[in-house]
Every structure is written in structure tokens, then in C-alpha cells.
Coordinates of C-alpha atoms in Angstrom, one line a residue:
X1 CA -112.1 406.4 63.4
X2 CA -109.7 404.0 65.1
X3 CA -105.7 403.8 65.4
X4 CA -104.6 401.1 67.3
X5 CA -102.7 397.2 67.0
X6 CA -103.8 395.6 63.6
X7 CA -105.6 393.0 65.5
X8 CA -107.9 395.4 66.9
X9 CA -108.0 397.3 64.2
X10 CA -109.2 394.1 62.2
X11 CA -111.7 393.5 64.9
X12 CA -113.7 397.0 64.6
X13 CA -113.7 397.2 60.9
X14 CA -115.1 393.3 61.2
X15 CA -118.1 394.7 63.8
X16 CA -118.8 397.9 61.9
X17 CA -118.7 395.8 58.2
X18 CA -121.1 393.4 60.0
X19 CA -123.6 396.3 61.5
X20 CA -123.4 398.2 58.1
X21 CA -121.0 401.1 59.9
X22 CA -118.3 402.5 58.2
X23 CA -115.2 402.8 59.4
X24 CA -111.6 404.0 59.6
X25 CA -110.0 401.2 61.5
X26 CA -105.6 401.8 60.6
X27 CA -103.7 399.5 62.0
X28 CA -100.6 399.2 63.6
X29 CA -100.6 402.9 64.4
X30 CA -99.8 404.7 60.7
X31 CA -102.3 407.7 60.0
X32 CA -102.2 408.3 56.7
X33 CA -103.0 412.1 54.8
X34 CA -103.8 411.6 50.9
X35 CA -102.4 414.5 48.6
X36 CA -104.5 414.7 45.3
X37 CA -102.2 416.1 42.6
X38 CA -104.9 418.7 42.2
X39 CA -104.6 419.8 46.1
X40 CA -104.0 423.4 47.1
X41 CA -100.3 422.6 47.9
X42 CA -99.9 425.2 50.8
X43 CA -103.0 424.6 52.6
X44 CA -102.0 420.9 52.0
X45 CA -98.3 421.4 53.8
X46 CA -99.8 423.6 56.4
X47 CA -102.2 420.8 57.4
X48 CA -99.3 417.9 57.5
X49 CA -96.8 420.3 59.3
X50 CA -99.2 420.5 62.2
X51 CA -100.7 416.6 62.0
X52 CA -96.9 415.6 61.6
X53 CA -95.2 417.9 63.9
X54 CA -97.6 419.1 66.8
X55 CA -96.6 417.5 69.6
X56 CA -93.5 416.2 68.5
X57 CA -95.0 413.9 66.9
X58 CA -96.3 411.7 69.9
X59 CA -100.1 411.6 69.5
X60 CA -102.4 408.8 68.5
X61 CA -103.9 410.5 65.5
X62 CA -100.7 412.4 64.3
X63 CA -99.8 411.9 60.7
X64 CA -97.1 409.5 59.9
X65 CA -97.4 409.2 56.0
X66 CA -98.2 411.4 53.8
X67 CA -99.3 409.9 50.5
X68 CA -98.7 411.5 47.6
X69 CA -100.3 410.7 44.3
X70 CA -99.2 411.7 40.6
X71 CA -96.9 414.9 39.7
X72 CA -97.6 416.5 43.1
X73 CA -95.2 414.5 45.1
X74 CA -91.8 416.7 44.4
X75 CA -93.2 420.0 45.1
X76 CA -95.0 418.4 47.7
X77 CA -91.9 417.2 49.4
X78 CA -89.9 420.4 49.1
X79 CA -92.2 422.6 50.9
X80 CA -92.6 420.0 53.4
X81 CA -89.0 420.4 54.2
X82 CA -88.8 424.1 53.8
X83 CA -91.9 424.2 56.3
X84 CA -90.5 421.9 58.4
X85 CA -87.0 423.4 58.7
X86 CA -88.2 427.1 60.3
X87 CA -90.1 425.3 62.5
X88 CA -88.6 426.6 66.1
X89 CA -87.8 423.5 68.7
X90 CA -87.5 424.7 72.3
X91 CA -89.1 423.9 76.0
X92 CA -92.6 424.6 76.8
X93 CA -90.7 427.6 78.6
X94 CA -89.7 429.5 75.3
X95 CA -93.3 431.6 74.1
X96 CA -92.2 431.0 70.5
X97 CA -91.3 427.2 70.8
X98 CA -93.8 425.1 68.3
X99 CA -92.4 421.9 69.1
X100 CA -91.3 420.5 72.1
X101 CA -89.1 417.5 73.8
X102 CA -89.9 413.9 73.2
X103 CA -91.4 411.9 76.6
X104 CA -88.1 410.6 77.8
X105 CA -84.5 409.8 76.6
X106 CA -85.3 406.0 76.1
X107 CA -87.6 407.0 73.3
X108 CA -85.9 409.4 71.8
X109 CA -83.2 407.0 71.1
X110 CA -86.2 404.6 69.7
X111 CA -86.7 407.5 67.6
X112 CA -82.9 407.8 66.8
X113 CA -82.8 404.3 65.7
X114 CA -85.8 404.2 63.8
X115 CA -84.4 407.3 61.5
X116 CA -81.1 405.0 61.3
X117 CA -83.4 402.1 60.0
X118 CA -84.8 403.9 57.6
X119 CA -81.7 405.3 56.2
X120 CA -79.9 401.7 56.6
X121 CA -82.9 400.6 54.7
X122 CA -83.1 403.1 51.7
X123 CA -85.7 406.0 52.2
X124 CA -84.1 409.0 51.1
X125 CA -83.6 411.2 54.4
X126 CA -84.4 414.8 53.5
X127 CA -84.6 416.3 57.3
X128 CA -82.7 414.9 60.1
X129 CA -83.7 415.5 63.5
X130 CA -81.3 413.1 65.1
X131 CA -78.5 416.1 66.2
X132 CA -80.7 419.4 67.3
X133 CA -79.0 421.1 70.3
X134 CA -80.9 423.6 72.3
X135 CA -78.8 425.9 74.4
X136 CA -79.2 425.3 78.0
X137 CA -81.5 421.9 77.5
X138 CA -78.0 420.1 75.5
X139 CA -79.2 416.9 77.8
X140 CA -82.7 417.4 76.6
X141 CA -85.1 414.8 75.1
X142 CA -85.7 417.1 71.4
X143 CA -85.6 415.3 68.5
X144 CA -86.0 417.9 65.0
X145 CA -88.8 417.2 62.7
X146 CA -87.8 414.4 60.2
X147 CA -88.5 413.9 56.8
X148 CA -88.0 410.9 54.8
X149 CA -89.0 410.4 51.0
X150 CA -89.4 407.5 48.5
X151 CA -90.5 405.5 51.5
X152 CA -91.5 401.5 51.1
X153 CA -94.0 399.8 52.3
X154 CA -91.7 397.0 54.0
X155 CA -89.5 399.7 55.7
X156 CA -89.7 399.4 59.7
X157 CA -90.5 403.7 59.9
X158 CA -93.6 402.7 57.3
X159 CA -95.0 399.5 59.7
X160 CA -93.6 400.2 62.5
X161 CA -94.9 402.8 65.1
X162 CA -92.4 405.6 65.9
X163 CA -94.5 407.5 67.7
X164 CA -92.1 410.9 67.1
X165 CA -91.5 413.7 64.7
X166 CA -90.7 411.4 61.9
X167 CA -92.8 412.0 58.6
X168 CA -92.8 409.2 55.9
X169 CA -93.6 410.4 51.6
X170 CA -94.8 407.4 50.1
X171 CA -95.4 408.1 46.3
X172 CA -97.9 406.3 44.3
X173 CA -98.9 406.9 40.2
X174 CA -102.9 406.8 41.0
X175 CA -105.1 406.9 43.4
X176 CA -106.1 403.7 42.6

């Protein structure tokens, strides 16, 4: 499995196609997570909280879209958000935190914008991280977990890599 540039990404699936392999070669950094419309729905949300959320988001193999296929995708979304919004945003120091700063405060305003870009460019914004304050850390790099819905496949937080707590519903009819 391989996240990476597109051109590499190309590049490995060409190899492993070639040497009979296969492969999961995404590129330009977008994991995707598949929900069936037949999914258990809560084990479902549990997984994508933690693959969207853990580490605020800034991992190679986090999830950045979930995919949601059929009738699932508005009961889908709404525990998302319900999830998402207990989830308790605080410093490494704070035993209870489950999701911490971003890196640095350049890229948490290349987060900022990207959430502004997606907005600006029609994704419904369910869950807005951009304005979370925590007490004593008001300078801090935190950015809230994020959720967008009725994402496009030619918005910049769908190509583009965030690399942050931003969580993209793209809703198809079929799996096909």
C-alpha cells in the first residue's frame, strides 16, 4: 500500500501491474474508507473517527474521504459529526486529550485556508475547526476536527493534501 505524489504513485502501480502484484498505490495523498450502505454504521464511524482524527489528522495513512455509497450517506454523516464533536482537544499534557496541536502555526493556517477553500468552493461545512480555543494554550497550534459533506471531486480539500483534521463525505449512488 502506497500514499505518496501521483507520479510515484503511477510508477508502483506500473511495476507491481508489470510483476503481476497488486497494489494500492493513491496518489496525491487522499486515503480513501468505502461505507457499504449495508455497513455496521457505528463500528463504521468508530473506525473513521480514529483514521480521520488521530493525530490531528497529520499522518500518511490517515483517512481524508470517506466515501459513502447509497442511502447510508445521511446517517453516516450525522454520527460522524456527533462523534466528532465530543471528541476532547487538548495538549499531550491533559490525560483525557484525544487530539492534539497541529506541527506549527504555518500549517495550521494551511489548514485554515484549505477549510476556507472548501467552503468558498461549495462543500457543505458541517464541523468547523477553524476557532477552538483551549484555555492556557490560546496561542496554540489546535485546529477542531472538521467535517465537510457533499464534497466534489475538483474541490482543492478533495485533490489537494491537507495533511490535518479535515474529513471530506463524498457521496456516490453505486459502488460502481
Amino acid at each position: 500500500s502506497f500514499v505518496g505524489s501521483t507520479p510515484v504513485a503511477k510508477k508502483i502501480y506500473e511495476v507491481s501491474a508489470k510483476n503481476g502484484k497488486r497494489v494500492q498505490s493513491l496518489g496525491g495523498a487522499k486515503n480513501h474508507l468505502v461505507v457499504m450502505p449495508d455497513a455496521n454504521l457505528n463500528q463504521a464511524v468508530d473506525g473513521i473517527i480514529g483514521a480521520a482524527y488521530g493525530s490531528a489528522g497529520e499522518r500518511c495513512m490517515a483517512v481524508s474521504v470517506a466515501v459513502a455509497v447509497g442511502n447510508i450517506a445521511d446517517k453516516l454523516v450525522e454520527k460522524i459529526k456527533i462523534k466528532a464533536e465530543t471528541l476532547k482537544v487538548a495538549p499531550w499534557t491533559d490525560e483525557n486529550s484525544e487530539m492534539g496541536p497541529v506541527i506549527s502555526g504555518e500549517h495550521k493556517k494551511k489548514i485554515i485556508s484549505y477549510i476556507e477553500s472548501g467552503i468558498k468552493q461549495g462543500a457543505k461545512l458541517l464541523l468547523d475547526g477553524r476557532n477552538i480555543s483551549i484555555q492556557g494554550y490560546e496561542n496554540g497550534f489546535f485546529v477542531g476536527p472538521t467535517l465537510f459533506d457533499h464534497v466534489k471531486s475538483d474541490m482543492e480539500i478533495y485533490t489537494d493534501e491537507i495533511f490535518g483534521p479535515v474529513l471530506s463525505v463524498i457521496r456516490v449512488s453505486n459502488f460502481d
